[in-house]
Amino acid sequence: MSRSPHPLAGPIVAPSILSADFARLGGALALVDPARDWVHCDIMDNHFVPNLTFGPLIVAAARRLSAAFLDVHLMIERPETLIAGFREAGADLVTVHLEACADPAAVLAAVRSSGARVGLTLRPGTPFAQAEPWLKDLDLFLVMTVEPGFGGQAFMPGMLEKVRAAREWRERHGARYLIEVDGGISSVTAPQCRAAGADVFVAGNAVYAQGDPAQALAALRAAIR
Ligand code: DX5
Ligand code: ZN
């Protein structure tokens, strides 16, 4: 499908297909409304994180199944080796982990020159200040609210302080990045993140592990409004 010209403005829910049934990816993506939601794709390499998911082949399948904005979260070492591949597969935005970049400036420039929007993230234990040199040029700053690697973990309330720091930095410096939160996001934690400044809310289990995923997604949209 052709890409959605999604406005880069929150609040946005980004269902994470990590928690979906991959035998029914079409059904999982059919819930997502391209006019207001994104699709979050979690890429894990069993090196940067102790889990292994999928690569550009599945992102390309998602691209064929949905017109929604594809938000690709790379939890991989040497991300520079796969940026072009994910962009060609249909990624609209590529987020890299600062800890995985030997040369962050070069990696972020490679994402930009691929044509994708540019995102940066930190593990929960990495201080916000380490991202400051790169924030000015980002489209998205992702605050991990769990340790990356698995869906279904408990939200870390201490990360709300990082969300507030990202919002304050954005205001002080006139930056334009969206603030995304990822991990343990639910109808309870999403409003807390919204109050702290988050614009984009990744949700895996809170959508796809529910009895009625469409209703769960609707509840999340309502919770952040
Ligand atoms: C975790 C991933 C998340 C994951 C979130 O490493 O980055 O995107 O899918 O899953 P939930 O919403 O279940 O915590
Ligand atoms: Zn993610």
PDB file of C-alpha atoms in Angstrom, residues 75-167:
ATOM      1  CA  MET A  75      17.399  -2.886  18.924  1.00  0.00           C
ATOM      2  CA  ILE A  76      20.412  -4.116  16.993  1.00  0.00           C
ATOM      3  CA  GLU A  77      24.146  -3.648  16.972  1.00  0.00           C
ATOM      4  CA  ARG A  78      25.725  -1.890  13.971  1.00  0.00           C
ATOM      5  CA  PRO A  79      22.377  -0.376  12.892  1.00  0.00           C
ATOM      6  CA  GLU A  80      24.099   1.384   9.988  1.00  0.00           C
ATOM      7  CA  THR A  81      24.270  -1.940   8.138  1.00  0.00           C
ATOM      8  CA  LEU A  82      20.476  -2.277   7.889  1.00  0.00           C
ATOM      9  CA  ILE A  83      19.107   1.265   7.606  1.00  0.00           C
ATOM     10  CA  ALA A  84      18.793   1.229   3.808  1.00  0.00           C
ATOM     11  CA  GLY A  85      17.196  -2.217   3.908  1.00  0.00           C
ATOM     12  CA  PHE A  86      14.511  -1.150   6.369  1.00  0.00           C
ATOM     13  CA  ARG A  87      13.837   2.024   4.429  1.00  0.00           C
ATOM     14  CA  GLU A  88      13.465   0.077   1.180  1.00  0.00           C
ATOM     15  CA  ALA A  89      11.093  -2.284   3.013  1.00  0.00           C
ATOM     16  CA  GLY A  90       8.855   0.678   3.820  1.00  0.00           C
ATOM     17  CA  ALA A  91       9.972   2.179   7.144  1.00  0.00           C
ATOM     18  CA  ASP A  92       8.721   5.748   7.559  1.00  0.00           C
ATOM     19  CA  LEU A  93      10.780   6.358  10.690  1.00  0.00           C
ATOM     20  CA  VAL A  94      13.851   4.529  11.973  1.00  0.00           C
ATOM     21  CA  THR A  95      14.874   4.772  15.626  1.00  0.00           C
ATOM     22  CA  VAL A  96      18.338   3.664  16.722  1.00  0.00           C
ATOM     23  CA  HIS A  97      19.778   3.109  20.196  1.00  0.00           C
ATOM     24  CA  LEU A  98      22.577   5.498  21.079  1.00  0.00           C
ATOM     25  CA  GLU A  99      24.335   2.633  22.901  1.00  0.00           C
ATOM     26  CA  ALA A 100      24.471   0.651  19.633  1.00  0.00           C
ATOM     27  CA  CYS A 101      26.134   3.442  17.612  1.00  0.00           C
ATOM     28  CA  ALA A 102      29.914   3.619  17.354  1.00  0.00           C
ATOM     29  CA  ASP A 103      29.491   6.922  15.482  1.00  0.00           C
ATOM     30  CA  PRO A 104      26.060   8.385  16.297  1.00  0.00           C
ATOM     31  CA  ALA A 105      26.423  11.363  13.946  1.00  0.00           C
ATOM     32  CA  ALA A 106      27.110   9.071  11.006  1.00  0.00           C
ATOM     33  CA  VAL A 107      24.268   6.686  11.865  1.00  0.00           C
ATOM     34  CA  LEU A 108      21.715   9.489  12.273  1.00  0.00           C
ATOM     35  CA  ALA A 109      22.909  11.057   9.003  1.00  0.00           C
ATOM     36  CA  ALA A 110      22.477   7.701   7.273  1.00  0.00           C
ATOM     37  CA  VAL A 111      18.879   7.464   8.506  1.00  0.00           C
ATOM     38  CA  ARG A 112      18.218  11.008   7.293  1.00  0.00           C
ATOM     39  CA  SER A 113      19.750  10.404   3.877  1.00  0.00           C
ATOM     40  CA  SER A 114      17.747   7.186   3.473  1.00  0.00           C
ATOM     41  CA  GLY A 115      14.616   9.354   3.395  1.00  0.00           C
ATOM     42  CA  ALA A 116      13.204   7.998   6.661  1.00  0.00           C
ATOM     43  CA  ARG A 117      12.371  10.189   9.647  1.00  0.00           C
ATOM     44  CA  VAL A 118      15.031  10.044  12.338  1.00  0.00           C
ATOM     45  CA  GLY A 119      14.566   8.671  15.854  1.00  0.00           C
ATOM     46  CA  LEU A 120      16.971   8.135  18.749  1.00  0.00           C
ATOM     47  CA  THR A 121      16.518   6.234  21.998  1.00  0.00           C
ATOM     48  CA  LEU A 122      18.319   5.258  25.181  1.00  0.00           C
ATOM     49  CA  ARG A 123      18.149   2.260  27.463  1.00  0.00           C
ATOM     50  CA  PRO A 124      16.425   3.146  30.757  1.00  0.00           C
ATOM     51  CA  GLY A 125      19.766   3.321  32.561  1.00  0.00           C
ATOM     52  CA  THR A 126      21.403   5.708  30.082  1.00  0.00           C
ATOM     53  CA  PRO A 127      21.113   9.318  31.307  1.00  0.00           C
ATOM     54  CA  PHE A 128      19.130  11.775  29.184  1.00  0.00           C
ATOM     55  CA  ALA A 129      22.161  14.087  28.972  1.00  0.00           C
ATOM     56  CA  GLN A 130      23.931  11.592  26.700  1.00  0.00           C
ATOM     57  CA  ALA A 131      21.333  12.234  23.993  1.00  0.00           C
ATOM     58  CA  GLU A 132      21.625  16.020  24.136  1.00  0.00           C
ATOM     59  CA  PRO A 133      24.240  16.410  21.374  1.00  0.00           C
ATOM     60  CA  TRP A 134      21.827  14.826  18.870  1.00  0.00           C
ATOM     61  CA  LEU A 135      18.406  16.088  19.909  1.00  0.00           C
ATOM     62  CA  LYS A 136      18.238  19.188  17.743  1.00  0.00           C
ATOM     63  CA  ASP A 137      18.049  17.226  14.492  1.00  0.00           C
ATOM     64  CA  LEU A 138      15.672  14.454  15.556  1.00  0.00           C
ATOM     65  CA  ASP A 139      12.096  13.824  14.454  1.00  0.00           C
ATOM     66  CA  LEU A 140      11.506  11.550  17.436  1.00  0.00           C
ATOM     67  CA  PHE A 141      13.063  10.855  20.821  1.00  0.00           C
ATOM     68  CA  LEU A 142      11.989   7.542  22.315  1.00  0.00           C
ATOM     69  CA  VAL A 143      11.961   7.106  26.082  1.00  0.00           C
ATOM     70  CA  MET A 144      12.182   3.393  26.876  1.00  0.00           C
ATOM     71  CA  THR A 145       9.870   2.729  29.815  1.00  0.00           C
ATOM     72  CA  VAL A 146      11.071  -0.879  30.141  1.00  0.00           C
ATOM     73  CA  GLU A 147      14.433  -2.549  29.496  1.00  0.00           C
ATOM     74  CA  PRO A 148      14.355  -3.274  25.737  1.00  0.00           C
ATOM     75  CA  GLY A 149      13.999  -6.891  24.661  1.00  0.00           C
ATOM     76  CA  PHE A 150      10.533  -8.164  25.511  1.00  0.00           C
ATOM     77  CA  GLY A 151       6.891  -7.194  25.447  1.00  0.00           C
ATOM     78  CA  GLY A 152       4.662  -7.512  28.470  1.00  0.00           C
ATOM     79  CA  GLN A 153       6.997  -5.978  31.068  1.00  0.00           C
ATOM     80  CA  ALA A 154       5.979  -3.591  33.850  1.00  0.00           C
ATOM     81  CA  PHE A 155       6.184   0.167  33.193  1.00  0.00           C
ATOM     82  CA  MET A 156       9.091   1.909  34.967  1.00  0.00           C
ATOM     83  CA  PRO A 157       7.593   5.030  36.630  1.00  0.00           C
ATOM     84  CA  GLY A 158      11.061   6.507  37.093  1.00  0.00           C
ATOM     85  CA  MET A 159      11.184   7.088  33.322  1.00  0.00           C
ATOM     86  CA  LEU A 160       8.519   9.806  33.601  1.00  0.00           C
ATOM     87  CA  GLU A 161      11.345  12.080  34.715  1.00  0.00           C
ATOM     88  CA  LYS A 162      13.137  11.404  31.397  1.00  0.00           C
ATOM     89  CA  VAL A 163       9.949  12.267  29.489  1.00  0.00           C
ATOM     90  CA  ARG A 164       9.747  15.564  31.379  1.00  0.00           C
ATOM     91  CA  ALA A 165      13.431  16.250  30.685  1.00  0.00           C
ATOM     92  CA  ALA A 166      12.846  15.642  26.961  1.00  0.00           C
ATOM     93  CA  ARG A 167       9.887  18.018  26.947  1.00  0.00           C
TER      94      ARG A 167
END
